[in-house]
Amino acid sequence: MTGIRLDPIGLVESALTDAALAPRQPDEGAPDAWLVIEDSYAAALEGIVPGSELVVLTWLDRADRDTLAVHPRGDTSRPLTGVFATRSPDRPNPIGLHDVHVLAVDGTRVHVRELEALHGTPILDLKPVLTLDR
Amino acid sequence: MTGIRLDPIGLVESALTDAALAPRQPDEGAPDAWLVIEDSYAAALEGIVPGSELVVLTWLDRADRDTLAVHPRGDTSRPLTGVFATRSPDRPNPIGLHDVHVLAVDGTRVHVRELEALHGTPILDLKPVLTLDR
């Protein structure tokens, strides 16, 4: 199979700068953050408004792509588990999924609640949380 | 920002071969399908068992990456909407998200219920549906 090329659509702007301090899930204390989308994608943001619920797809650029199995949450008392059965960032194609609530939209900058992604993390895509109408 | 290179971890094997007939969401009649994962990723599948609930990330290789706005679900009576506010496959980085239920695991082949992805679609990643334990 041939490789696939992705170009990020923007970057995360966040107070989270240290991977060691990053929460593993957003309900564990992630800060609000900005999705800074490139101007060339402005038309693709039409329809995203305060109150929108989005899935943010990120590229976890600090991840180790050669890891195939981990102890879940780094807990060595738990059995070694394949990364496809965990949410470990270390995996062959480290794409992050983050459910967020939109607080504000300012041009191509989108302010969101509780995003557990490090400052500078590339953003690949935004999708609405699925409802029957979409 | 620099480009990112992904290598698919496998391919979808499905009776769905015609994009024009593909349902837009799995509750609209998608068939059961196989995730055919490359042997080199066998260790990453450890822990996936019948009954597992997974998110399958696919590369929607028939999508148009230059589309920034669409009429939702192709219905021209609905206003033109930015692709980031829709689930259109046409978008700059066409990554598909599919929630599936695992029916069976046979080596590196994973049989799943109701997958709305065309035969031959590249698979990028598998993740468990998030629970508090993961």
PDB file of C-alpha atoms in Angstrom:
ATOM      1  CA  MET A   1       0.000   0.000   0.000  1.00  0.00           C
ATOM      2  CA  THR A   2       1.287   3.445  -0.795  1.00  0.00           C
ATOM      3  CA  GLY A   3       1.719   6.278   1.677  1.00  0.00           C
ATOM      4  CA  ILE A   4      -0.808   9.044   2.199  1.00  0.00           C
ATOM      5  CA  ARG A   5       0.101  12.695   2.572  1.00  0.00           C
ATOM      6  CA  LEU A   6      -1.786  14.971   4.951  1.00  0.00           C
ATOM      7  CA  ASP A   7      -1.378  18.710   5.310  1.00  0.00           C
ATOM      8  CA  PRO A   8      -2.465  20.130   8.666  1.00  0.00           C
ATOM      9  CA  ILE A   9      -5.334  22.627   8.526  1.00  0.00           C
ATOM     10  CA  GLY A  10      -4.077  24.496  11.594  1.00  0.00           C
ATOM     11  CA  LEU A  11      -2.490  24.232  15.029  1.00  0.00           C
ATOM     12  CA  VAL A  12      -3.595  24.051  18.658  1.00  0.00           C
ATOM     13  CA  GLU A  13      -2.834  27.115  20.777  1.00  0.00           C
ATOM     14  CA  SER A  14      -2.857  26.074  24.428  1.00  0.00           C
ATOM     15  CA  ALA A  15      -1.287  26.662  27.827  1.00  0.00           C
ATOM     16  CA  LEU A  16      -0.434  22.935  27.809  1.00  0.00           C
ATOM     17  CA  THR A  17       3.218  22.800  26.785  1.00  0.00           C
ATOM     18  CA  ASP A  18       4.640  19.862  28.743  1.00  0.00           C
ATOM     19  CA  ALA A  19       3.668  16.354  27.688  1.00  0.00           C
ATOM     20  CA  ALA A  20       4.465  15.029  31.179  1.00  0.00           C
ATOM     21  CA  LEU A  21       1.777  17.264  32.664  1.00  0.00           C
ATOM     22  CA  ALA A  22      -0.872  16.661  29.991  1.00  0.00           C
ATOM     23  CA  PRO A  23      -4.020  14.941  31.255  1.00  0.00           C
ATOM     24  CA  ARG A  24      -4.858  11.683  29.539  1.00  0.00           C
ATOM     25  CA  GLN A  25      -8.513  12.490  29.066  1.00  0.00           C
ATOM     26  CA  PRO A  26     -10.283  15.851  28.998  1.00  0.00           C
ATOM     27  CA  ASP A  27     -12.312  15.191  32.145  1.00  0.00           C
ATOM     28  CA  GLU A  28      -9.017  15.087  34.014  1.00  0.00           C
ATOM     29  CA  GLY A  29      -8.412  18.830  33.829  1.00  0.00           C
ATOM     30  CA  ALA A  30      -7.526  19.932  30.294  1.00  0.00           C
ATOM     31  CA  PRO A  31      -7.549  23.705  29.703  1.00  0.00           C
ATOM     32  CA  ASP A  32      -9.650  25.621  27.211  1.00  0.00           C
ATOM     33  CA  ALA A  33      -7.678  26.181  24.003  1.00  0.00           C
ATOM     34  CA  TRP A  34      -7.782  27.789  20.555  1.00  0.00           C
ATOM     35  CA  LEU A  35      -7.951  25.957  17.239  1.00  0.00           C
ATOM     36  CA  VAL A  36      -5.985  28.263  14.941  1.00  0.00           C
ATOM     37  CA  ILE A  37      -7.110  27.328  11.447  1.00  0.00           C
ATOM     38  CA  GLU A  38      -5.285  28.550   8.344  1.00  0.00           C
ATOM     39  CA  ASP A  39      -7.016  31.393   6.501  1.00  0.00           C
ATOM     40  CA  SER A  40      -7.222  29.321   3.317  1.00  0.00           C
ATOM     41  CA  TYR A  41      -9.778  27.059   5.056  1.00  0.00           C
ATOM     42  CA  ALA A  42     -12.100  29.870   6.210  1.00  0.00           C
ATOM     43  CA  ALA A  43     -14.954  28.659   3.955  1.00  0.00           C
ATOM     44  CA  ALA A  44     -14.779  25.204   5.546  1.00  0.00           C
ATOM     45  CA  LEU A  45     -15.578  26.687   8.979  1.00  0.00           C
ATOM     46  CA  GLU A  46     -18.926  28.194   7.909  1.00  0.00           C
ATOM     47  CA  GLY A  47     -21.604  26.789  10.179  1.00  0.00           C
ATOM     48  CA  ILE A  48     -19.400  26.293  13.248  1.00  0.00           C
ATOM     49  CA  VAL A  49     -20.813  28.544  15.958  1.00  0.00           C
ATOM     50  CA  PRO A  50     -20.642  28.906  19.736  1.00  0.00           C
ATOM     51  CA  GLY A  51     -22.319  25.825  21.159  1.00  0.00           C
ATOM     52  CA  SER A  52     -21.239  23.531  18.330  1.00  0.00           C
ATOM     53  CA  GLU A  53     -19.984  20.115  19.473  1.00  0.00           C
ATOM     54  CA  LEU A  54     -17.004  19.014  17.401  1.00  0.00           C
ATOM     55  CA  VAL A  55     -14.609  16.129  17.043  1.00  0.00           C
ATOM     56  CA  VAL A  56     -11.115  17.559  16.552  1.00  0.00           C
ATOM     57  CA  LEU A  57      -8.678  15.244  14.771  1.00  0.00           C
ATOM     58  CA  THR A  58      -5.064  16.024  15.637  1.00  0.00           C
ATOM     59  CA  TRP A  59      -1.676  14.683  14.674  1.00  0.00           C
ATOM     60  CA  LEU A  60       0.090  13.573  17.862  1.00  0.00           C
ATOM     61  CA  ASP A  61       3.503  14.625  16.639  1.00  0.00           C
ATOM     62  CA  ARG A  62       5.370  13.630  19.826  1.00  0.00           C
ATOM     63  CA  ALA A  63       4.129  10.025  19.651  1.00  0.00           C
ATOM     64  CA  ASP A  64       6.287   6.964  18.994  1.00  0.00           C
ATOM     65  CA  ARG A  65       5.014   5.318  15.821  1.00  0.00           C
ATOM     66  CA  ASP A  66       6.905   2.054  16.379  1.00  0.00           C
ATOM     67  CA  THR A  67       5.064   1.094  19.580  1.00  0.00           C
ATOM     68  CA  LEU A  68       2.607  -1.776  19.044  1.00  0.00           C
ATOM     69  CA  ALA A  69       1.723  -2.705  22.653  1.00  0.00           C
ATOM     70  CA  VAL A  70       1.586  -0.793  25.954  1.00  0.00           C
ATOM     71  CA  HIS A  71       0.552  -1.141  29.552  1.00  0.00           C
ATOM     72  CA  PRO A  72      -2.731   0.841  29.577  1.00  0.00           C
ATOM     73  CA  ARG A  73      -2.202   4.283  31.112  1.00  0.00           C
ATOM     74  CA  GLY A  74       1.425   3.362  31.834  1.00  0.00           C
ATOM     75  CA  ASP A  75       0.305   1.099  34.702  1.00  0.00           C
ATOM     76  CA  THR A  76       2.696  -1.891  34.638  1.00  0.00           C
ATOM     77  CA  SER A  77       0.299  -3.879  36.836  1.00  0.00           C
ATOM     78  CA  ARG A  78      -2.017  -4.000  33.810  1.00  0.00           C
ATOM     79  CA  PRO A  79      -1.230  -6.520  31.071  1.00  0.00           C
ATOM     80  CA  LEU A  80       0.563  -5.496  27.891  1.00  0.00           C
ATOM     81  CA  THR A  81      -2.180  -4.591  25.409  1.00  0.00           C
ATOM     82  CA  GLY A  82      -2.129  -3.907  21.669  1.00  0.00           C
ATOM     83  CA  VAL A  83      -2.249  -0.179  20.952  1.00  0.00           C
ATOM     84  CA  PHE A  84      -5.361  -0.634  18.774  1.00  0.00           C
ATOM     85  CA  ALA A  85      -7.182  -1.774  21.948  1.00  0.00           C
ATOM     86  CA  THR A  86      -6.018   1.339  23.864  1.00  0.00           C
ATOM     87  CA  ARG A  87      -6.050   5.104  23.489  1.00  0.00           C
ATOM     88  CA  SER A  88      -2.261   5.330  23.813  1.00  0.00           C
ATOM     89  CA  PRO A  89      -0.842   8.213  21.733  1.00  0.00           C
ATOM     90  CA  ASP A  90       1.969   5.845  20.723  1.00  0.00           C
ATOM     91  CA  ARG A  91       0.667   3.938  17.673  1.00  0.00           C
ATOM     92  CA  PRO A  92       1.510   3.565  13.959  1.00  0.00           C
ATOM     93  CA  ASN A  93      -0.653   6.486  12.794  1.00  0.00           C
ATOM     94  CA  PRO A  94      -1.005   8.712  15.880  1.00  0.00           C
ATOM     95  CA  ILE A  95      -4.239  10.552  15.142  1.00  0.00           C
ATOM     96  CA  GLY A  96      -5.917  12.045  18.210  1.00  0.00           C
ATOM     97  CA  LEU A  97      -9.703  12.333  18.604  1.00  0.00           C
ATOM     98  CA  HIS A  98     -10.985  15.052  20.927  1.00  0.00           C
ATOM     99  CA  ASP A  99     -14.629  15.900  21.593  1.00  0.00           C
ATOM    100  CA  VAL A 100     -14.926  19.625  22.295  1.00  0.00           C
ATOM    101  CA  HIS A 101     -17.555  22.288  22.879  1.00  0.00           C
ATOM    102  CA  VAL A 102     -17.128  25.530  20.918  1.00  0.00           C
ATOM    103  CA  LEU A 103     -17.065  28.614  23.150  1.00  0.00           C
ATOM    104  CA  ALA A 104     -16.406  31.279  20.504  1.00  0.00           C
ATOM    105  CA  VAL A 105     -15.411  31.762  16.875  1.00  0.00           C
ATOM    106  CA  ASP A 106     -13.186  34.704  15.884  1.00  0.00           C
ATOM    107  CA  GLY A 107     -12.473  34.572  12.148  1.00  0.00           C
ATOM    108  CA  THR A 108     -10.548  31.340  11.651  1.00  0.00           C
ATOM    109  CA  ARG A 109      -9.746  30.998  15.374  1.00  0.00           C
ATOM    110  CA  VAL A 110     -12.087  28.682  17.286  1.00  0.00           C
ATOM    111  CA  HIS A 111     -12.090  28.750  21.090  1.00  0.00           C
ATOM    112  CA  VAL A 112     -12.978  25.382  22.618  1.00  0.00           C
ATOM    113  CA  ARG A 113     -13.538  23.965  26.084  1.00  0.00           C
ATOM    114  CA  GLU A 114     -11.128  21.473  27.677  1.00  0.00           C
ATOM    115  CA  LEU A 115      -8.824  20.239  24.926  1.00  0.00           C
ATOM    116  CA  GLU A 116      -6.180  17.723  26.011  1.00  0.00           C
ATOM    117  CA  ALA A 117      -3.692  18.540  23.237  1.00  0.00           C
ATOM    118  CA  LEU A 118      -0.283  20.167  23.585  1.00  0.00           C
ATOM    119  CA  HIS A 119       0.480  23.651  22.279  1.00  0.00           C
ATOM    120  CA  GLY A 120       1.522  23.432  18.634  1.00  0.00           C
ATOM    121  CA  THR A 121      -0.212  20.136  17.923  1.00  0.00           C
ATOM    122  CA  PRO A 122      -1.192  19.998  14.224  1.00  0.00           C
ATOM    123  CA  ILE A 123      -4.925  19.814  13.482  1.00  0.00           C
ATOM    124  CA  LEU A 124      -6.021  17.497  10.657  1.00  0.00           C
ATOM    125  CA  ASP A 125      -9.798  17.840  10.539  1.00  0.00           C
ATOM    126  CA  LEU A 126     -12.899  19.048  12.366  1.00  0.00           C
ATOM    127  CA  LYS A 127     -16.217  17.192  12.253  1.00  0.00           C
ATOM    128  CA  PRO A 128     -19.542  17.759  13.984  1.00  0.00           C
ATOM    129  CA  VAL A 129     -20.449  15.263  16.678  1.00  0.00           C
ATOM    130  CA  LEU A 130     -22.878  13.054  14.819  1.00  0.00           C
ATOM    131  CA  THR A 131     -26.593  13.664  15.174  1.00  0.00           C
ATOM    132  CA  LEU A 132     -29.362  12.071  13.142  1.00  0.00           C
ATOM    133  CA  ASP A 133     -29.746  15.267  11.131  1.00  0.00           C
ATOM    134  CA  ARG A 134     -26.179  15.391   9.814  1.00  0.00           C
TER     135      ARG A 134
ATOM    136  CA  MET B   1       3.559  23.514   8.164  1.00  0.00           C
ATOM    137  CA  THR B   2       5.109  20.415   6.715  1.00  0.00           C
ATOM    138  CA  GLY B   3       3.248  17.437   5.337  1.00  0.00           C
ATOM    139  CA  ILE B   4       2.604  14.275   7.324  1.00  0.00           C
ATOM    140  CA  ARG B   5       2.986  10.781   5.930  1.00  0.00           C
ATOM    141  CA  LEU B   6       0.630   7.986   6.897  1.00  0.00           C
ATOM    142  CA  ASP B   7       0.928   4.344   5.993  1.00  0.00           C
ATOM    143  CA  PRO B   8      -2.324   2.383   6.064  1.00  0.00           C
ATOM    144  CA  ILE B   9      -2.439  -0.468   8.568  1.00  0.00           C
ATOM    145  CA  GLY B  10      -4.855  -2.474   6.422  1.00  0.00           C
ATOM    146  CA  LEU B  11      -7.855  -2.405   4.083  1.00  0.00           C
ATOM    147  CA  VAL B  12     -11.619  -2.822   4.305  1.00  0.00           C
ATOM    148  CA  GLU B  13     -13.029  -5.967   2.715  1.00  0.00           C
ATOM    149  CA  SER B  14     -16.711  -5.373   2.004  1.00  0.00           C
ATOM    150  CA  ALA B  15     -19.550  -6.124  -0.376  1.00  0.00           C
ATOM    151  CA  LEU B  16     -19.912  -2.337  -0.767  1.00  0.00           C
ATOM    152  CA  THR B  17     -18.164  -1.538  -4.018  1.00  0.00           C
ATOM    153  CA  ASP B  18     -20.172   1.323  -5.511  1.00  0.00           C
ATOM    154  CA  ALA B  19     -19.899   4.753  -3.888  1.00  0.00           C
ATOM    155  CA  ALA B  20     -23.269   5.745  -5.332  1.00  0.00           C
ATOM    156  CA  LEU B  21     -24.967   2.983  -3.335  1.00  0.00           C
ATOM    157  CA  ALA B  22     -23.064   3.506  -0.079  1.00  0.00           C
ATOM    158  CA  PRO B  23     -25.232   4.547   2.836  1.00  0.00           C
ATOM    159  CA  ARG B  24     -24.241   7.827   4.453  1.00  0.00           C
ATOM    160  CA  GLN B  25     -24.476   6.529   8.015  1.00  0.00           C
ATOM    161  CA  PRO B  26     -24.298   2.960   9.328  1.00  0.00           C
ATOM    162  CA  ASP B  27     -27.865   2.959  10.630  1.00  0.00           C
ATOM    163  CA  GLU B  28     -28.961   3.327   6.999  1.00  0.00           C
ATOM    164  CA  GLY B  29     -28.087  -0.211   6.009  1.00  0.00           C
ATOM    165  CA  ALA B  30     -24.316  -0.752   5.843  1.00  0.00           C
ATOM    166  CA  PRO B  31     -23.186  -4.376   5.562  1.00  0.00           C
ATOM    167  CA  ASP B  32     -20.950  -6.283   7.953  1.00  0.00           C
ATOM    168  CA  ALA B  33     -17.340  -6.150   6.738  1.00  0.00           C
ATOM    169  CA  TRP B  34     -13.792  -7.334   7.459  1.00  0.00           C
ATOM    170  CA  LEU B  35     -10.908  -5.176   8.617  1.00  0.00           C
ATOM    171  CA  VAL B  36      -7.916  -6.870   7.003  1.00  0.00           C
ATOM    172  CA  ILE B  37      -4.937  -5.695   9.031  1.00  0.00           C
ATOM    173  CA  GLU B  38      -1.360  -6.262   7.843  1.00  0.00           C
ATOM    174  CA  ASP B  39       0.461  -9.083   9.609  1.00  0.00           C
ATOM    175  CA  SER B  40       3.178  -6.707  10.824  1.00  0.00           C
ATOM    176  CA  TYR B  41       0.601  -5.091  13.135  1.00  0.00           C
ATOM    177  CA  ALA B  42      -0.598  -8.326  14.767  1.00  0.00           C
ATOM    178  CA  ALA B  43       0.773  -7.299  18.194  1.00  0.00           C
ATOM    179  CA  ALA B  44      -1.234  -4.080  18.071  1.00  0.00           C
ATOM    180  CA  LEU B  45      -4.498  -6.075  17.847  1.00  0.00           C
ATOM    181  CA  GLU B  46      -3.961  -7.925  21.166  1.00  0.00           C
ATOM    182  CA  GLY B  47      -6.974  -7.222  23.366  1.00  0.00           C
ATOM    183  CA  ILE B  48      -9.505  -6.764  20.576  1.00  0.00           C
ATOM    184  CA  VAL B  49     -12.100  -9.496  21.024  1.00  0.00           C
ATOM    185  CA  PRO B  50     -15.656 -10.298  19.933  1.00  0.00           C
ATOM    186  CA  GLY B  51     -17.850  -7.686  21.580  1.00  0.00           C
ATOM    187  CA  SER B  52     -15.225  -4.917  21.467  1.00  0.00           C
ATOM    188  CA  GLU B  53     -16.568  -1.532  20.394  1.00  0.00           C
ATOM    189  CA  LEU B  54     -14.093   0.256  18.137  1.00  0.00           C
ATOM    190  CA  VAL B  55     -13.661   3.480  16.257  1.00  0.00           C
ATOM    191  CA  VAL B  56     -12.206   2.672  12.840  1.00  0.00           C
ATOM    192  CA  LEU B  57     -10.304   5.516  11.192  1.00  0.00           C
ATOM    193  CA  THR B  58     -10.229   5.198   7.416  1.00  0.00           C
ATOM    194  CA  TRP B  59      -8.756   7.145   4.541  1.00  0.00           C
ATOM    195  CA  LEU B  60     -11.620   8.111   2.211  1.00  0.00           C
ATOM    196  CA  ASP B  61      -9.541   7.750  -0.916  1.00  0.00           C
ATOM    197  CA  ARG B  62     -12.340   8.607  -3.342  1.00  0.00           C
ATOM    198  CA  ALA B  63     -13.003  11.990  -1.693  1.00  0.00           C
ATOM    199  CA  ASP B  64     -12.357  15.410  -3.262  1.00  0.00           C
ATOM    200  CA  ARG B  65      -9.810  17.201  -1.062  1.00  0.00           C
ATOM    201  CA  ASP B  66     -10.432  20.641  -2.626  1.00  0.00           C
ATOM    202  CA  THR B  67     -14.073  20.898  -1.501  1.00  0.00           C
ATOM    203  CA  LEU B  68     -14.526  23.421   1.342  1.00  0.00           C
ATOM    204  CA  ALA B  69     -18.327  23.753   1.432  1.00  0.00           C
ATOM    205  CA  VAL B  70     -21.254  21.465   0.561  1.00  0.00           C
ATOM    206  CA  HIS B  71     -25.015  21.212   0.757  1.00  0.00           C
ATOM    207  CA  PRO B  72     -25.455  18.779   3.674  1.00  0.00           C
ATOM    208  CA  ARG B  73     -26.271  15.295   2.392  1.00  0.00           C
ATOM    209  CA  GLY B  74     -26.325  16.680  -1.169  1.00  0.00           C
ATOM    210  CA  ASP B  75     -29.693  18.367  -0.504  1.00  0.00           C
ATOM    211  CA  THR B  76     -29.558  21.667  -2.398  1.00  0.00           C
ATOM    212  CA  SER B  77     -32.514  22.998  -0.383  1.00  0.00           C
ATOM    213  CA  ARG B  78     -30.112  23.134   2.573  1.00  0.00           C
ATOM    214  CA  PRO B  79     -27.673  26.058   2.764  1.00  0.00           C
ATOM    215  CA  LEU B  80     -24.066  25.700   1.653  1.00  0.00           C
ATOM    216  CA  THR B  81     -22.135  24.686   4.772  1.00  0.00           C
ATOM    217  CA  GLY B  82     -18.420  24.462   5.538  1.00  0.00           C
ATOM    218  CA  VAL B  83     -17.194  20.887   5.374  1.00  0.00           C
ATOM    219  CA  PHE B  84     -15.829  21.119   8.939  1.00  0.00           C
ATOM    220  CA  ALA B  85     -19.454  21.585  10.075  1.00  0.00           C
ATOM    221  CA  THR B  86     -20.583  18.482   8.128  1.00  0.00           C
ATOM    222  CA  ARG B  87     -19.672  14.811   7.807  1.00  0.00           C
ATOM    223  CA  SER B  88     -19.114  15.122   4.045  1.00  0.00           C
ATOM    224  CA  PRO B  89     -16.365  12.767   2.822  1.00  0.00           C
ATOM    225  CA  ASP B  90     -15.126  15.639   0.636  1.00  0.00           C
ATOM    226  CA  ARG B  91     -12.745  17.670   2.854  1.00  0.00           C
ATOM    227  CA  PRO B  92      -9.041  18.612   2.957  1.00  0.00           C
ATOM    228  CA  ASN B  93      -7.955  15.545   4.965  1.00  0.00           C
ATOM    229  CA  PRO B  94     -10.675  12.948   4.300  1.00  0.00           C
ATOM    230  CA  ILE B  95     -10.405  10.750   7.377  1.00  0.00           C
ATOM    231  CA  GLY B  96     -13.506   8.670   8.086  1.00  0.00           C
ATOM    232  CA  LEU B  97     -14.656   7.768  11.607  1.00  0.00           C
ATOM    233  CA  HIS B  98     -16.765   4.633  11.983  1.00  0.00           C
ATOM    234  CA  ASP B  99     -18.072   3.166  15.228  1.00  0.00           C
ATOM    235  CA  VAL B 100     -18.259  -0.618  14.905  1.00  0.00           C
ATOM    236  CA  HIS B 101     -18.983  -3.692  16.981  1.00  0.00           C
ATOM    237  CA  VAL B 102     -16.516  -6.579  16.652  1.00  0.00           C
ATOM    238  CA  LEU B 103     -18.190  -9.860  15.696  1.00  0.00           C
ATOM    239  CA  ALA B 104     -15.099 -12.054  15.373  1.00  0.00           C
ATOM    240  CA  VAL B 105     -11.315 -11.958  15.213  1.00  0.00           C
ATOM    241  CA  ASP B 106      -9.440 -14.393  12.946  1.00  0.00           C
ATOM    242  CA  GLY B 107      -5.697 -13.710  13.174  1.00  0.00           C
ATOM    243  CA  THR B 108      -5.282 -10.186  11.808  1.00  0.00           C
ATOM    244  CA  ARG B 109      -8.756 -10.170  10.209  1.00  0.00           C
ATOM    245  CA  VAL B 110     -11.453  -8.479  12.275  1.00  0.00           C
ATOM    246  CA  HIS B 111     -15.117  -9.002  11.374  1.00  0.00           C
ATOM    247  CA  VAL B 112     -17.275  -6.004  12.266  1.00  0.00           C
ATOM    248  CA  ARG B 113     -20.947  -5.120  12.148  1.00  0.00           C
ATOM    249  CA  GLU B 114     -22.329  -2.482   9.761  1.00  0.00           C
ATOM    250  CA  LEU B 115     -19.369  -0.611   8.327  1.00  0.00           C
ATOM    251  CA  GLU B 116     -20.215   2.128   5.822  1.00  0.00           C
ATOM    252  CA  ALA B 117     -16.877   2.033   3.987  1.00  0.00           C
ATOM    253  CA  LEU B 118     -16.215   0.907   0.425  1.00  0.00           C
ATOM    254  CA  HIS B 119     -14.270  -2.245  -0.421  1.00  0.00           C
ATOM    255  CA  GLY B 120     -10.575  -1.435  -0.537  1.00  0.00           C
ATOM    256  CA  THR B 121     -10.755   1.627   1.699  1.00  0.00           C
ATOM    257  CA  PRO B 122      -7.420   2.058   3.537  1.00  0.00           C
ATOM    258  CA  ILE B 123      -7.558   1.754   7.338  1.00  0.00           C
ATOM    259  CA  LEU B 124      -5.413   4.187   9.331  1.00  0.00           C
ATOM    260  CA  ASP B 125      -6.080   3.300  12.967  1.00  0.00           C
ATOM    261  CA  LEU B 126      -8.345   1.429  15.386  1.00  0.00           C
ATOM    262  CA  LYS B 127      -9.224   2.761  18.833  1.00  0.00           C
ATOM    263  CA  PRO B 128     -11.543   1.503  21.553  1.00  0.00           C
ATOM    264  CA  VAL B 129     -14.714   3.505  22.080  1.00  0.00           C
ATOM    265  CA  LEU B 130     -13.777   5.521  25.124  1.00  0.00           C
ATOM    266  CA  THR B 131     -14.825   4.294  28.539  1.00  0.00           C
ATOM    267  CA  LEU B 132     -13.676   5.660  31.899  1.00  0.00           C
ATOM    268  CA  ASP B 133     -11.369   2.680  32.332  1.00  0.00           C
ATOM    269  CA  ARG B 134      -9.271   3.318  29.197  1.00  0.00           C
TER     270      ARG B 134
END
